[in-house]
mmCIF file of C-alpha atoms in Angstrom:
data_model
loop_
_atom_site.group_PDB
_atom_site.id
_atom_site.type_symbol
_atom_site.label_atom_id
_atom_site.label_comp_id
_atom_site.label_asym_id
_atom_site.label_seq_id
_atom_site.Cartn_x
_atom_site.Cartn_y
_atom_site.Cartn_z
ATOM 1 C CA CYS T 1 -137.026 -72.253 112.162
ATOM 2 C CA ARG T 2 -140.212 -72.394 114.228
ATOM 3 C CA LEU T 3 -140.946 -71.457 117.801
ATOM 4 C CA GLY T 4 -144.120 -72.513 119.606
ATOM 5 C CA THR T 5 -146.605 -69.877 120.720
ATOM 6 C CA THR T 6 -150.076 -70.005 122.185
ATOM 7 C CA ARG T 7 -151.580 -68.334 119.128
ATOM 8 C CA GLY T 8 -149.897 -70.487 116.507
ATOM 9 C CA THR T 9 -146.532 -71.199 114.948
ATOM 10 C CA ARG T 10 -144.108 -68.292 115.207
ATOM 11 C CA TYR T 11 -141.608 -68.142 112.363
ATOM 12 C CA LYS T 12 -138.275 -66.438 112.762
ATOM 13 C CA THR T 13 -137.478 -64.174 109.821
ATOM 14 C CA SER T 14 -134.309 -62.390 108.726
ATOM 15 C CA ASN T 15 -132.765 -59.800 111.014
ATOM 16 C CA MET T 16 -134.218 -57.037 108.840
ATOM 17 C CA SER T 17 -137.813 -56.224 109.776
ATOM 18 C CA PRO T 18 -140.239 -55.563 106.917
ATOM 19 C CA SER T 19 -141.084 -51.979 106.051
ATOM 20 C CA ILE T 20 -144.857 -51.663 106.344
ATOM 21 C CA LYS T 21 -145.782 -48.024 105.837
ATOM 22 C CA LYS T 22 -149.327 -48.233 104.489
ATOM 23 C CA ILE T 23 -152.123 -50.797 104.845
ATOM 24 C CA LEU T 24 -155.454 -50.925 103.027
ATOM 25 C CA ILE T 25 -158.459 -52.406 104.869
ATOM 26 C CA SER T 26 -161.046 -53.466 102.272
ATOM 27 C CA ASP T 27 -163.692 -55.143 104.457
ATOM 28 C CA ASN T 28 -165.501 -54.051 107.600
ATOM 29 C CA VAL T 29 -163.359 -54.880 110.617
ATOM 30 C CA ALA T 30 -163.602 -53.723 114.219
ATOM 31 C CA PRO T 31 -162.092 -50.239 114.745
ATOM 32 C CA GLU T 32 -159.433 -51.580 117.120
ATOM 33 C CA CYS T 33 -157.555 -52.950 114.094
ATOM 34 C CA LYS T 34 -157.007 -49.498 112.614
ATOM 35 C CA GLU T 35 -156.183 -48.023 116.024
ATOM 36 C CA ILE T 36 -153.446 -50.578 116.764
ATOM 37 C CA LEU T 37 -151.837 -50.169 113.351
ATOM 38 C CA GLU T 38 -151.888 -46.357 113.477
ATOM 39 C CA LYS T 39 -150.426 -46.396 116.991
ATOM 40 C CA ALA T 40 -147.500 -48.345 115.501
ATOM 41 C CA GLY T 41 -146.966 -45.579 112.930
ATOM 42 C CA ILE T 42 -148.638 -47.318 109.982
ATOM 43 C CA VAL T 43 -150.873 -45.300 107.665
ATOM 44 C CA VAL T 44 -154.251 -47.025 107.310
ATOM 45 C CA GLU T 45 -156.809 -46.452 104.570
ATOM 46 C CA MET T 46 -160.259 -48.025 104.774
ATOM 47 C CA LYS T 47 -162.375 -48.532 101.676
ATOM 48 C CA THR T 48 -164.962 -51.283 101.430
ATOM 49 C CA ASP T 49 -167.318 -52.671 98.789
ATOM 50 C CA MET T 50 -164.842 -52.162 95.956
ATOM 51 C CA THR T 51 -165.067 -53.833 92.586
ATOM 52 C CA LYS T 52 -162.131 -55.941 91.471
ATOM 53 C CA GLU T 53 -160.996 -53.119 89.186
ATOM 54 C CA GLU T 54 -161.180 -50.571 92.003
ATOM 55 C CA LEU T 55 -159.206 -52.841 94.312
ATOM 56 C CA CYS T 56 -156.528 -53.363 91.663
ATOM 57 C CA GLN T 57 -156.069 -49.586 91.527
ATOM 58 C CA LYS T 58 -156.303 -49.014 95.268
ATOM 59 C CA ILE T 59 -153.749 -51.700 96.134
ATOM 60 C CA LYS T 60 -150.966 -49.762 94.405
ATOM 61 C CA GLY T 61 -148.687 -48.140 96.946
ATOM 62 C CA CYS T 62 -149.926 -50.365 99.797
ATOM 63 C CA ASP T 63 -147.562 -52.622 101.726
ATOM 64 C CA GLY T 64 -150.415 -54.559 103.301
ATOM 65 C CA LEU T 65 -154.041 -55.529 102.738
ATOM 66 C CA ILE T 66 -156.458 -56.630 105.468
ATOM 67 C CA VAL T 67 -159.656 -58.449 104.513
ATOM 68 C CA ARG T 68 -162.432 -60.561 105.957
ATOM 69 C CA SER T 69 -164.284 -62.933 103.634
ATOM 70 C CA ALA T 70 -165.981 -60.479 101.248
ATOM 71 C CA THR T 71 -162.886 -59.283 99.395
ATOM 72 C CA LYS T 72 -161.554 -61.750 96.830
ATOM 73 C CA VAL T 73 -157.777 -61.394 96.705
ATOM 74 C CA THR T 74 -157.258 -62.912 93.274
ATOM 75 C CA ALA T 75 -154.084 -63.360 91.276
ATOM 76 C CA ASP T 76 -155.005 -60.223 89.328
ATOM 77 C CA VAL T 77 -155.211 -58.167 92.525
ATOM 78 C CA ILE T 78 -151.873 -59.470 93.757
ATOM 79 C CA GLU T 79 -150.260 -58.887 90.367
ATOM 80 C CA ALA T 80 -151.603 -55.304 90.312
ATOM 81 C CA SER T 81 -149.802 -54.489 93.562
ATOM 82 C CA ASP T 82 -146.387 -52.878 93.362
ATOM 83 C CA CYS T 83 -145.129 -53.202 96.937
ATOM 84 C CA LEU T 84 -147.487 -55.623 98.691
ATOM 85 C CA LYS T 85 -145.817 -57.630 101.454
ATOM 86 C CA ILE T 86 -148.729 -59.062 103.431
ATOM 87 C CA VAL T 87 -152.380 -60.027 103.088
ATOM 88 C CA GLY T 88 -153.999 -60.303 106.511
ATOM 89 C CA ARG T 89 -157.219 -62.276 106.862
ATOM 90 C CA ALA T 90 -159.156 -61.219 109.988
ATOM 91 C CA GLY T 91 -160.565 -64.703 110.495
ATOM 92 C CA THR T 92 -159.740 -68.321 109.795
ATOM 93 C CA GLY T 93 -160.547 -69.321 106.217
ATOM 94 C CA VAL T 94 -158.220 -68.084 103.486
ATOM 95 C CA ASP T 95 -160.058 -69.553 100.501
ATOM 96 C CA ASN T 96 -160.770 -65.992 99.298
ATOM 97 C CA VAL T 97 -157.023 -65.433 98.847
ATOM 98 C CA ASP T 98 -155.027 -66.873 95.943
ATOM 99 C CA ILE T 99 -152.224 -68.296 98.069
ATOM 100 C CA PRO T 100 -150.093 -69.665 95.182
ATOM 101 C CA ALA T 101 -150.178 -66.228 93.491
ATOM 102 C CA ALA T 102 -149.236 -64.519 96.763
ATOM 103 C CA THR T 103 -146.431 -66.992 97.410
ATOM 104 C CA LYS T 104 -145.087 -66.479 93.888
ATOM 105 C CA LYS T 105 -144.725 -62.750 94.657
ATOM 106 C CA ASN T 106 -143.293 -63.516 98.121
ATOM 107 C CA VAL T 107 -146.366 -62.027 99.820
ATOM 108 C CA VAL T 108 -147.211 -63.309 103.294
ATOM 109 C CA VAL T 109 -150.774 -64.595 103.759
ATOM 110 C CA MET T 110 -151.691 -64.381 107.442
ATOM 111 C CA ASN T 111 -154.822 -65.402 109.325
ATOM 112 C CA THR T 112 -156.133 -65.440 112.895
ATOM 113 C CA PRO T 113 -157.261 -69.037 113.440
ATOM 114 C CA GLY T 114 -158.163 -68.626 117.106
ATOM 115 C CA GLY T 115 -160.194 -65.451 116.888
ATOM 116 C CA ASN T 116 -163.506 -67.002 115.823
ATOM 117 C CA THR T 117 -163.208 -70.280 117.725
ATOM 118 C CA LEU T 118 -165.842 -69.636 120.375
ATOM 119 C CA SER T 119 -168.242 -67.950 117.962
ATOM 120 C CA ALA T 120 -168.145 -70.898 115.551
ATOM 121 C CA ALA T 121 -168.335 -73.484 118.334
ATOM 122 C CA GLU T 122 -171.346 -71.855 119.992
ATOM 123 C CA HIS T 123 -173.081 -71.474 116.631
ATOM 124 C CA THR T 124 -172.578 -75.184 115.964
ATOM 125 C CA CYS T 125 -174.060 -76.126 119.322
ATOM 126 C CA PHE T 126 -177.101 -73.910 118.806
ATOM 127 C CA LEU T 127 -177.723 -75.559 115.438
ATOM 128 C CA ILE T 128 -177.475 -79.060 116.898
ATOM 129 C CA GLY T 129 -180.091 -78.116 119.487
ATOM 130 C CA SER T 130 -182.265 -76.480 116.845
ATOM 131 C CA LEU T 131 -182.184 -79.654 114.747
ATOM 132 C CA ALA T 132 -183.172 -81.749 117.748
ATOM 133 C CA ARG T 133 -186.195 -79.578 118.592
ATOM 134 C CA GLN T 134 -187.064 -77.993 115.210
ATOM 135 C CA ILE T 135 -187.024 -74.567 116.808
ATOM 136 C CA PRO T 136 -186.811 -72.437 113.615
ATOM 137 C CA GLN T 137 -189.646 -74.381 111.981
ATOM 138 C CA ALA T 138 -191.854 -74.066 115.063
ATOM 139 C CA HIS T 139 -191.127 -70.349 115.237
ATOM 140 C CA GLN T 140 -192.093 -69.884 111.591
ATOM 141 C CA SER T 141 -195.287 -71.841 112.176
ATOM 142 C CA MET T 142 -196.251 -69.513 115.028
ATOM 143 C CA ARG T 143 -195.545 -66.455 112.873
ATOM 144 C CA GLU T 144 -197.911 -67.869 110.276
ATOM 145 C CA GLY T 145 -200.679 -68.056 112.880
ATOM 146 C CA ARG T 146 -200.565 -71.782 113.634
ATOM 147 C CA TRP T 147 -200.282 -73.711 116.907
ATOM 148 C CA ASP T 148 -198.633 -76.962 115.741
ATOM 149 C CA ARG T 149 -197.635 -78.668 118.983
ATOM 150 C CA LYS T 150 -198.157 -82.183 117.634
ATOM 151 C CA LYS T 151 -196.244 -81.523 114.427
ATOM 152 C CA PHE T 152 -192.992 -80.585 116.127
ATOM 153 C CA MET T 153 -192.081 -83.645 118.182
ATOM 154 C CA GLY T 154 -188.413 -83.334 119.108
ATOM 155 C CA ASN T 155 -185.616 -85.538 120.432
ATOM 156 C CA GLU T 156 -183.412 -85.295 123.490
ATOM 157 C CA LEU T 157 -179.695 -84.908 122.967
ATOM 158 C CA TYR T 158 -178.948 -86.974 126.067
ATOM 159 C CA GLY T 159 -177.478 -90.326 125.129
ATOM 160 C CA LYS T 160 -177.067 -89.448 121.458
ATOM 161 C CA THR T 161 -173.750 -89.770 119.644
ATOM 162 C CA LEU T 162 -172.112 -86.733 118.049
ATOM 163 C CA GLY T 163 -169.452 -87.343 115.425
ATOM 164 C CA ILE T 164 -166.947 -84.492 115.154
ATOM 165 C CA ILE T 165 -164.729 -84.462 112.079
ATOM 166 C CA GLY T 166 -161.863 -82.075 112.819
ATOM 167 C CA LEU T 167 -160.722 -81.974 116.442
ATOM 168 C CA GLY T 168 -158.804 -78.702 116.443
ATOM 169 C CA ARG T 169 -159.793 -75.567 118.333
ATOM 170 C CA ILE T 170 -163.438 -75.463 117.241
ATOM 171 C CA GLY T 171 -164.055 -79.205 117.289
ATOM 172 C CA LYS T 172 -162.715 -79.431 120.827
ATOM 173 C CA GLU T 173 -164.927 -76.589 122.073
ATOM 174 C CA VAL T 174 -167.993 -78.156 120.445
ATOM 175 C CA ALA T 175 -167.219 -81.473 122.141
ATOM 176 C CA LEU T 176 -166.884 -79.923 125.587
ATOM 177 C CA ARG T 177 -170.174 -78.053 125.267
ATOM 178 C CA MET T 178 -172.216 -80.939 123.871
ATOM 179 C CA GLN T 179 -170.895 -83.292 126.550
ATOM 180 C CA ALA T 180 -172.754 -81.070 129.016
ATOM 181 C CA PHE T 181 -175.990 -82.268 127.338
ATOM 182 C CA GLY T 182 -174.980 -85.885 127.915
ATOM 183 C CA MET T 183 -173.933 -86.575 124.332
ATOM 184 C CA THR T 184 -171.311 -89.197 123.548
ATOM 185 C CA THR T 185 -168.585 -87.539 121.474
ATOM 186 C CA ILE T 186 -166.540 -89.436 118.913
ATOM 187 C CA GLY T 187 -164.292 -87.946 116.289
ATOM 188 C CA PHE T 188 -161.651 -88.101 113.616
ATOM 189 C CA ASP T 189 -158.702 -85.853 112.843
ATOM 190 C CA PRO T 190 -155.641 -86.680 110.740
ATOM 191 C CA ILE T 191 -153.363 -84.686 113.062
ATOM 192 C CA ILE T 192 -154.914 -84.882 116.530
ATOM 193 C CA ASP T 193 -154.226 -88.379 117.863
ATOM 194 C CA ALA T 194 -156.356 -90.629 120.061
ATOM 195 C CA LYS T 195 -154.479 -89.760 123.269
ATOM 196 C CA THR T 196 -154.951 -86.021 122.748
ATOM 197 C CA ALA T 197 -158.621 -86.469 121.835
ATOM 198 C CA SER T 198 -159.213 -88.518 124.965
ATOM 199 C CA GLU T 199 -158.031 -85.563 127.070
ATOM 200 C CA PHE T 200 -161.270 -83.783 126.157
ATOM 201 C CA ASN T 201 -163.390 -86.959 126.270
ATOM 202 C CA VAL T 202 -163.592 -87.637 122.533
ATOM 203 C CA GLU T 203 -163.110 -91.205 121.345
ATOM 204 C CA TRP T 204 -160.889 -91.005 118.251
ATOM 205 C CA MET T 205 -161.667 -93.389 115.408
ATOM 206 C CA GLU T 206 -161.238 -93.746 111.670
ATOM 207 C CA LEU T 207 -163.993 -92.345 109.459
ATOM 208 C CA GLU T 208 -165.134 -95.814 108.386
ATOM 209 C CA GLN T 209 -165.843 -96.611 112.037
ATOM 210 C CA LEU T 210 -167.412 -93.224 112.731
ATOM 211 C CA TRP T 211 -170.089 -93.009 110.011
ATOM 212 C CA PRO T 212 -172.432 -95.786 111.276
ATOM 213 C CA LYS T 213 -172.263 -94.720 114.943
ATOM 214 C CA CYS T 214 -173.458 -91.122 114.677
ATOM 215 C CA ASP T 215 -176.832 -89.562 115.395
ATOM 216 C CA TYR T 216 -175.366 -86.152 114.529
ATOM 217 C CA ILE T 217 -172.283 -85.177 112.517
ATOM 218 C CA THR T 218 -170.488 -81.837 112.474
ATOM 219 C CA VAL T 219 -167.365 -80.910 110.499
ATOM 220 C CA HIS T 220 -164.611 -78.476 111.450
ATOM 221 C CA VAL T 221 -162.046 -78.867 108.683
ATOM 222 C CA PRO T 222 -160.852 -76.690 105.780
ATOM 223 C CA LEU T 223 -162.150 -77.215 102.261
ATOM 224 C CA ILE T 224 -159.309 -79.033 100.515
ATOM 225 C CA PRO T 225 -159.335 -81.827 97.920
ATOM 226 C CA GLN T 226 -159.318 -84.459 100.686
ATOM 227 C CA THR T 227 -162.429 -82.999 102.347
ATOM 228 C CA GLN T 228 -164.464 -81.909 99.323
ATOM 229 C CA ASN T 229 -167.769 -83.830 99.158
ATOM 230 C CA MET T 230 -166.711 -85.787 102.237
ATOM 231 C CA LEU T 231 -170.376 -86.406 103.003
ATOM 232 C CA CYS T 232 -171.886 -87.767 99.783
ATOM 233 C CA ASP T 233 -174.152 -90.593 98.621
ATOM 234 C CA GLU T 234 -171.462 -93.154 99.395
ATOM 235 C CA THR T 235 -170.904 -91.986 102.965
ATOM 236 C CA PHE T 236 -174.603 -91.380 103.660
ATOM 237 C CA ALA T 237 -175.149 -95.071 102.798
ATOM 238 C CA LYS T 238 -172.880 -96.005 105.730
ATOM 239 C CA CYS T 239 -174.778 -93.825 108.227
ATOM 240 C CA LYS T 240 -177.787 -94.391 110.466
ATOM 241 C CA GLU T 241 -181.289 -93.687 109.222
ATOM 242 C CA GLY T 242 -182.354 -90.207 110.273
ATOM 243 C CA LEU T 243 -178.812 -88.847 110.719
ATOM 244 C CA ARG T 244 -178.707 -85.080 111.341
ATOM 245 C CA VAL T 245 -175.816 -83.054 109.939
ATOM 246 C CA VAL T 246 -174.337 -79.622 110.663
ATOM 247 C CA ASN T 247 -171.838 -77.608 108.614
ATOM 248 C CA VAL T 248 -170.404 -74.376 110.004
ATOM 249 C CA ALA T 249 -167.017 -74.931 108.326
ATOM 250 C CA ARG T 250 -166.975 -74.508 104.541
ATOM 251 C CA GLY T 251 -169.437 -75.143 101.750
ATOM 252 C CA GLY T 252 -168.446 -78.088 99.583
ATOM 253 C CA ILE T 253 -167.433 -80.391 102.438
ATOM 254 C CA TYR T 254 -170.952 -81.772 102.230
ATOM 255 C CA GLU T 255 -172.279 -82.438 98.726
ATOM 256 C CA GLU T 256 -175.501 -80.435 98.586
ATOM 257 C CA ALA T 257 -177.158 -82.657 95.989
ATOM 258 C CA ALA T 258 -176.458 -85.706 98.171
ATOM 259 C CA ILE T 259 -177.944 -83.991 101.231
ATOM 260 C CA LEU T 260 -181.137 -83.253 99.313
ATOM 261 C CA ARG T 261 -181.405 -86.851 98.125
ATOM 262 C CA ALA T 262 -180.810 -88.103 101.691
ATOM 263 C CA LEU T 263 -183.457 -85.750 103.055
ATOM 264 C CA GLU T 264 -185.987 -86.914 100.488
ATOM 265 C CA SER T 265 -185.301 -90.584 101.240
ATOM 266 C CA GLY T 266 -185.335 -90.118 105.015
ATOM 267 C CA LYS T 267 -181.702 -91.166 105.366
ATOM 268 C CA CYS T 268 -180.996 -87.645 106.629
ATOM 269 C CA GLY T 269 -183.409 -86.437 109.296
ATOM 270 C CA GLY T 270 -182.278 -82.834 109.164
ATOM 271 C CA ALA T 271 -179.483 -80.535 108.051
ATOM 272 C CA ALA T 272 -178.291 -77.239 109.502
ATOM 273 C CA LEU T 273 -176.163 -75.469 106.919
ATOM 274 C CA ASP T 274 -174.350 -72.221 107.606
ATOM 275 C CA VAL T 275 -172.077 -72.473 104.556
ATOM 276 C CA TRP T 276 -172.753 -73.305 100.928
ATOM 277 C CA GLU T 277 -171.030 -74.547 97.778
ATOM 278 C CA LYS T 278 -171.763 -71.169 96.203
ATOM 279 C CA GLU T 279 -172.355 -68.039 98.259
ATOM 280 C CA PRO T 280 -174.844 -66.446 98.150
ATOM 281 C CA THR T 281 -176.488 -69.797 97.530
ATOM 282 C CA THR T 282 -178.974 -70.352 94.726
ATOM 283 C CA ASN T 283 -179.925 -73.835 95.959
ATOM 284 C CA THR T 284 -183.549 -73.005 96.729
ATOM 285 C CA ALA T 285 -184.576 -76.671 96.884
ATOM 286 C CA LEU T 286 -182.283 -77.197 99.853
ATOM 287 C CA VAL T 287 -182.947 -73.834 101.508
ATOM 288 C CA GLN T 288 -186.724 -74.351 101.369
ATOM 289 C CA HIS T 289 -186.733 -77.998 102.454
ATOM 290 C CA PRO T 290 -188.772 -78.346 105.675
ATOM 291 C CA ASN T 291 -186.015 -80.282 107.435
ATOM 292 C CA VAL T 292 -183.251 -77.806 106.629
ATOM 293 C CA ILE T 293 -182.116 -74.921 108.802
ATOM 294 C CA ALA T 294 -180.538 -72.523 106.305
ATOM 295 C CA ILE T 295 -178.177 -69.810 107.571
ATOM 296 C CA PRO T 296 -176.300 -67.162 105.487
ATOM 297 C CA HIS T 297 -172.747 -67.907 106.760
ATOM 298 C CA LEU T 298 -173.025 -66.453 110.275
ATOM 299 C CA GLY T 299 -170.626 -68.742 112.130
ATOM 300 C CA ALA T 300 -168.079 -66.005 112.816
ATOM 301 C CA ASN T 301 -170.564 -63.146 113.019
ATOM 302 C CA THR T 302 -170.371 -62.090 116.640
ATOM 303 C CA ARG T 303 -169.169 -58.753 117.943
ATOM 304 C CA GLU T 304 -166.734 -60.509 120.257
ATOM 305 C CA GLY T 305 -165.303 -62.771 117.556
ATOM 306 C CA GLN T 306 -164.872 -59.970 115.036
ATOM 307 C CA ARG T 307 -163.239 -57.723 117.615
ATOM 308 C CA ARG T 308 -160.863 -60.520 118.616
ATOM 309 C CA CYS T 309 -159.882 -61.191 114.993
ATOM 310 C CA ALA T 310 -159.378 -57.489 114.261
ATOM 311 C CA ILE T 311 -157.084 -57.060 117.260
ATOM 312 C CA GLU T 312 -155.126 -60.252 116.547
ATOM 313 C CA ILE T 313 -154.438 -59.490 112.879
ATOM 314 C CA ALA T 314 -153.219 -55.992 113.755
ATOM 315 C CA GLU T 315 -151.031 -57.219 116.603
ATOM 316 C CA GLN T 316 -149.530 -59.989 114.462
ATOM 317 C CA ILE T 317 -148.588 -57.503 111.752
ATOM 318 C CA VAL T 318 -147.104 -55.054 114.276
ATOM 319 C CA ASP T 319 -145.115 -57.861 115.914
ATOM 320 C CA TRP T 320 -143.658 -58.815 112.535
ATOM 321 C CA VAL T 321 -142.727 -55.207 111.792
ATOM 322 C CA ASN T 322 -141.077 -54.962 115.213
ATOM 323 C CA GLY T 323 -138.957 -58.057 114.616
ATOM 324 C CA LYS T 324 -140.842 -60.360 116.994
ATOM 325 C CA GLY T 325 -141.380 -63.055 114.378
ATOM 326 C CA LEU T 326 -144.226 -64.023 112.110
ATOM 327 C CA VAL T 327 -147.393 -65.625 113.516
ATOM 328 C CA GLY T 328 -150.329 -67.020 111.562
ATOM 329 C CA ALA T 329 -148.587 -67.059 108.167
ATOM 330 C CA VAL T 330 -150.182 -69.913 106.229
ATOM 331 C CA ASN T 331 -147.563 -69.847 103.453
ATOM 332 C CA ALA T 332 -144.462 -69.024 105.530
ATOM 333 C CA ARG T 333 -142.652 -72.267 104.686
ATOM 334 C CA ASP T 334 -142.619 -71.346 100.990
ATOM 335 C CA LEU T 335 -141.464 -67.735 101.313
ATOM 336 C CA LYS T 336 -138.045 -66.090 101.332
ATOM 337 C CA LEU T 337 -138.195 -64.065 104.540
#
């Protein structure tokens, strides 16, 4: 059964708490994570920058694995483990973890969806402002010895319409911040309803209504079949001329080839992309386009956000070990716990 918590759904498990004696941390996380786990009597080993083969060896004898986004927890890694019970993702996205393979071995996959909320929301807002005023391009021009005041004519955000696709934690925080600039906020979410959206001054509407109204669009949804290539040639055709787009969620939600075509035609007036279909990206045409702000996946990269995620993943694991239920388990419904 499920019990509501402020951090996420808390799942009751069997009366027997899991035995978590040793955890491997394979990515750089804040030191508080290790401290909390060791205080609970768990042995922690840290080893980063491992090859897949090294990880497959190192995972043996470990009850838990904690990662960020660098480590790829593939089916081979999970199969190589001999006593793995939990994979903890210190962050939101779990696309670097083979969830079906973990579920098949009855391994919990846990994340910390709230830890990076403010970092990602602030990053989104900065990128919207940077698109409006071409700040990175003007900065680069100055570094190259030019004084191009006339070239960089910007736009006010006041009175513009921001479309927010995904009205969860991050989408809500983006809306509240951009409303302070006088932007009209509209949005779509398949779970958040119109009444809930109205509580933070977002007008909920279907995507077909949203596309033609927006001056800016930002997405805050996972990359799943329903969201892949959500912004493509077909949807660009429904949008205003000069639309500006931001993606701090996941690469692949926007079709990169379609963005480039829209930029070349003028349909898209600018794109700020923090995430890419392939990372590190090799799409030099998009990265080097003068109306693109290209970022190497920095949405969650703040000291505060990383510290928050590190603490939360450790506390969630310790709570589970201590019989307080299971929080943040993305595959809990399919496990025998």
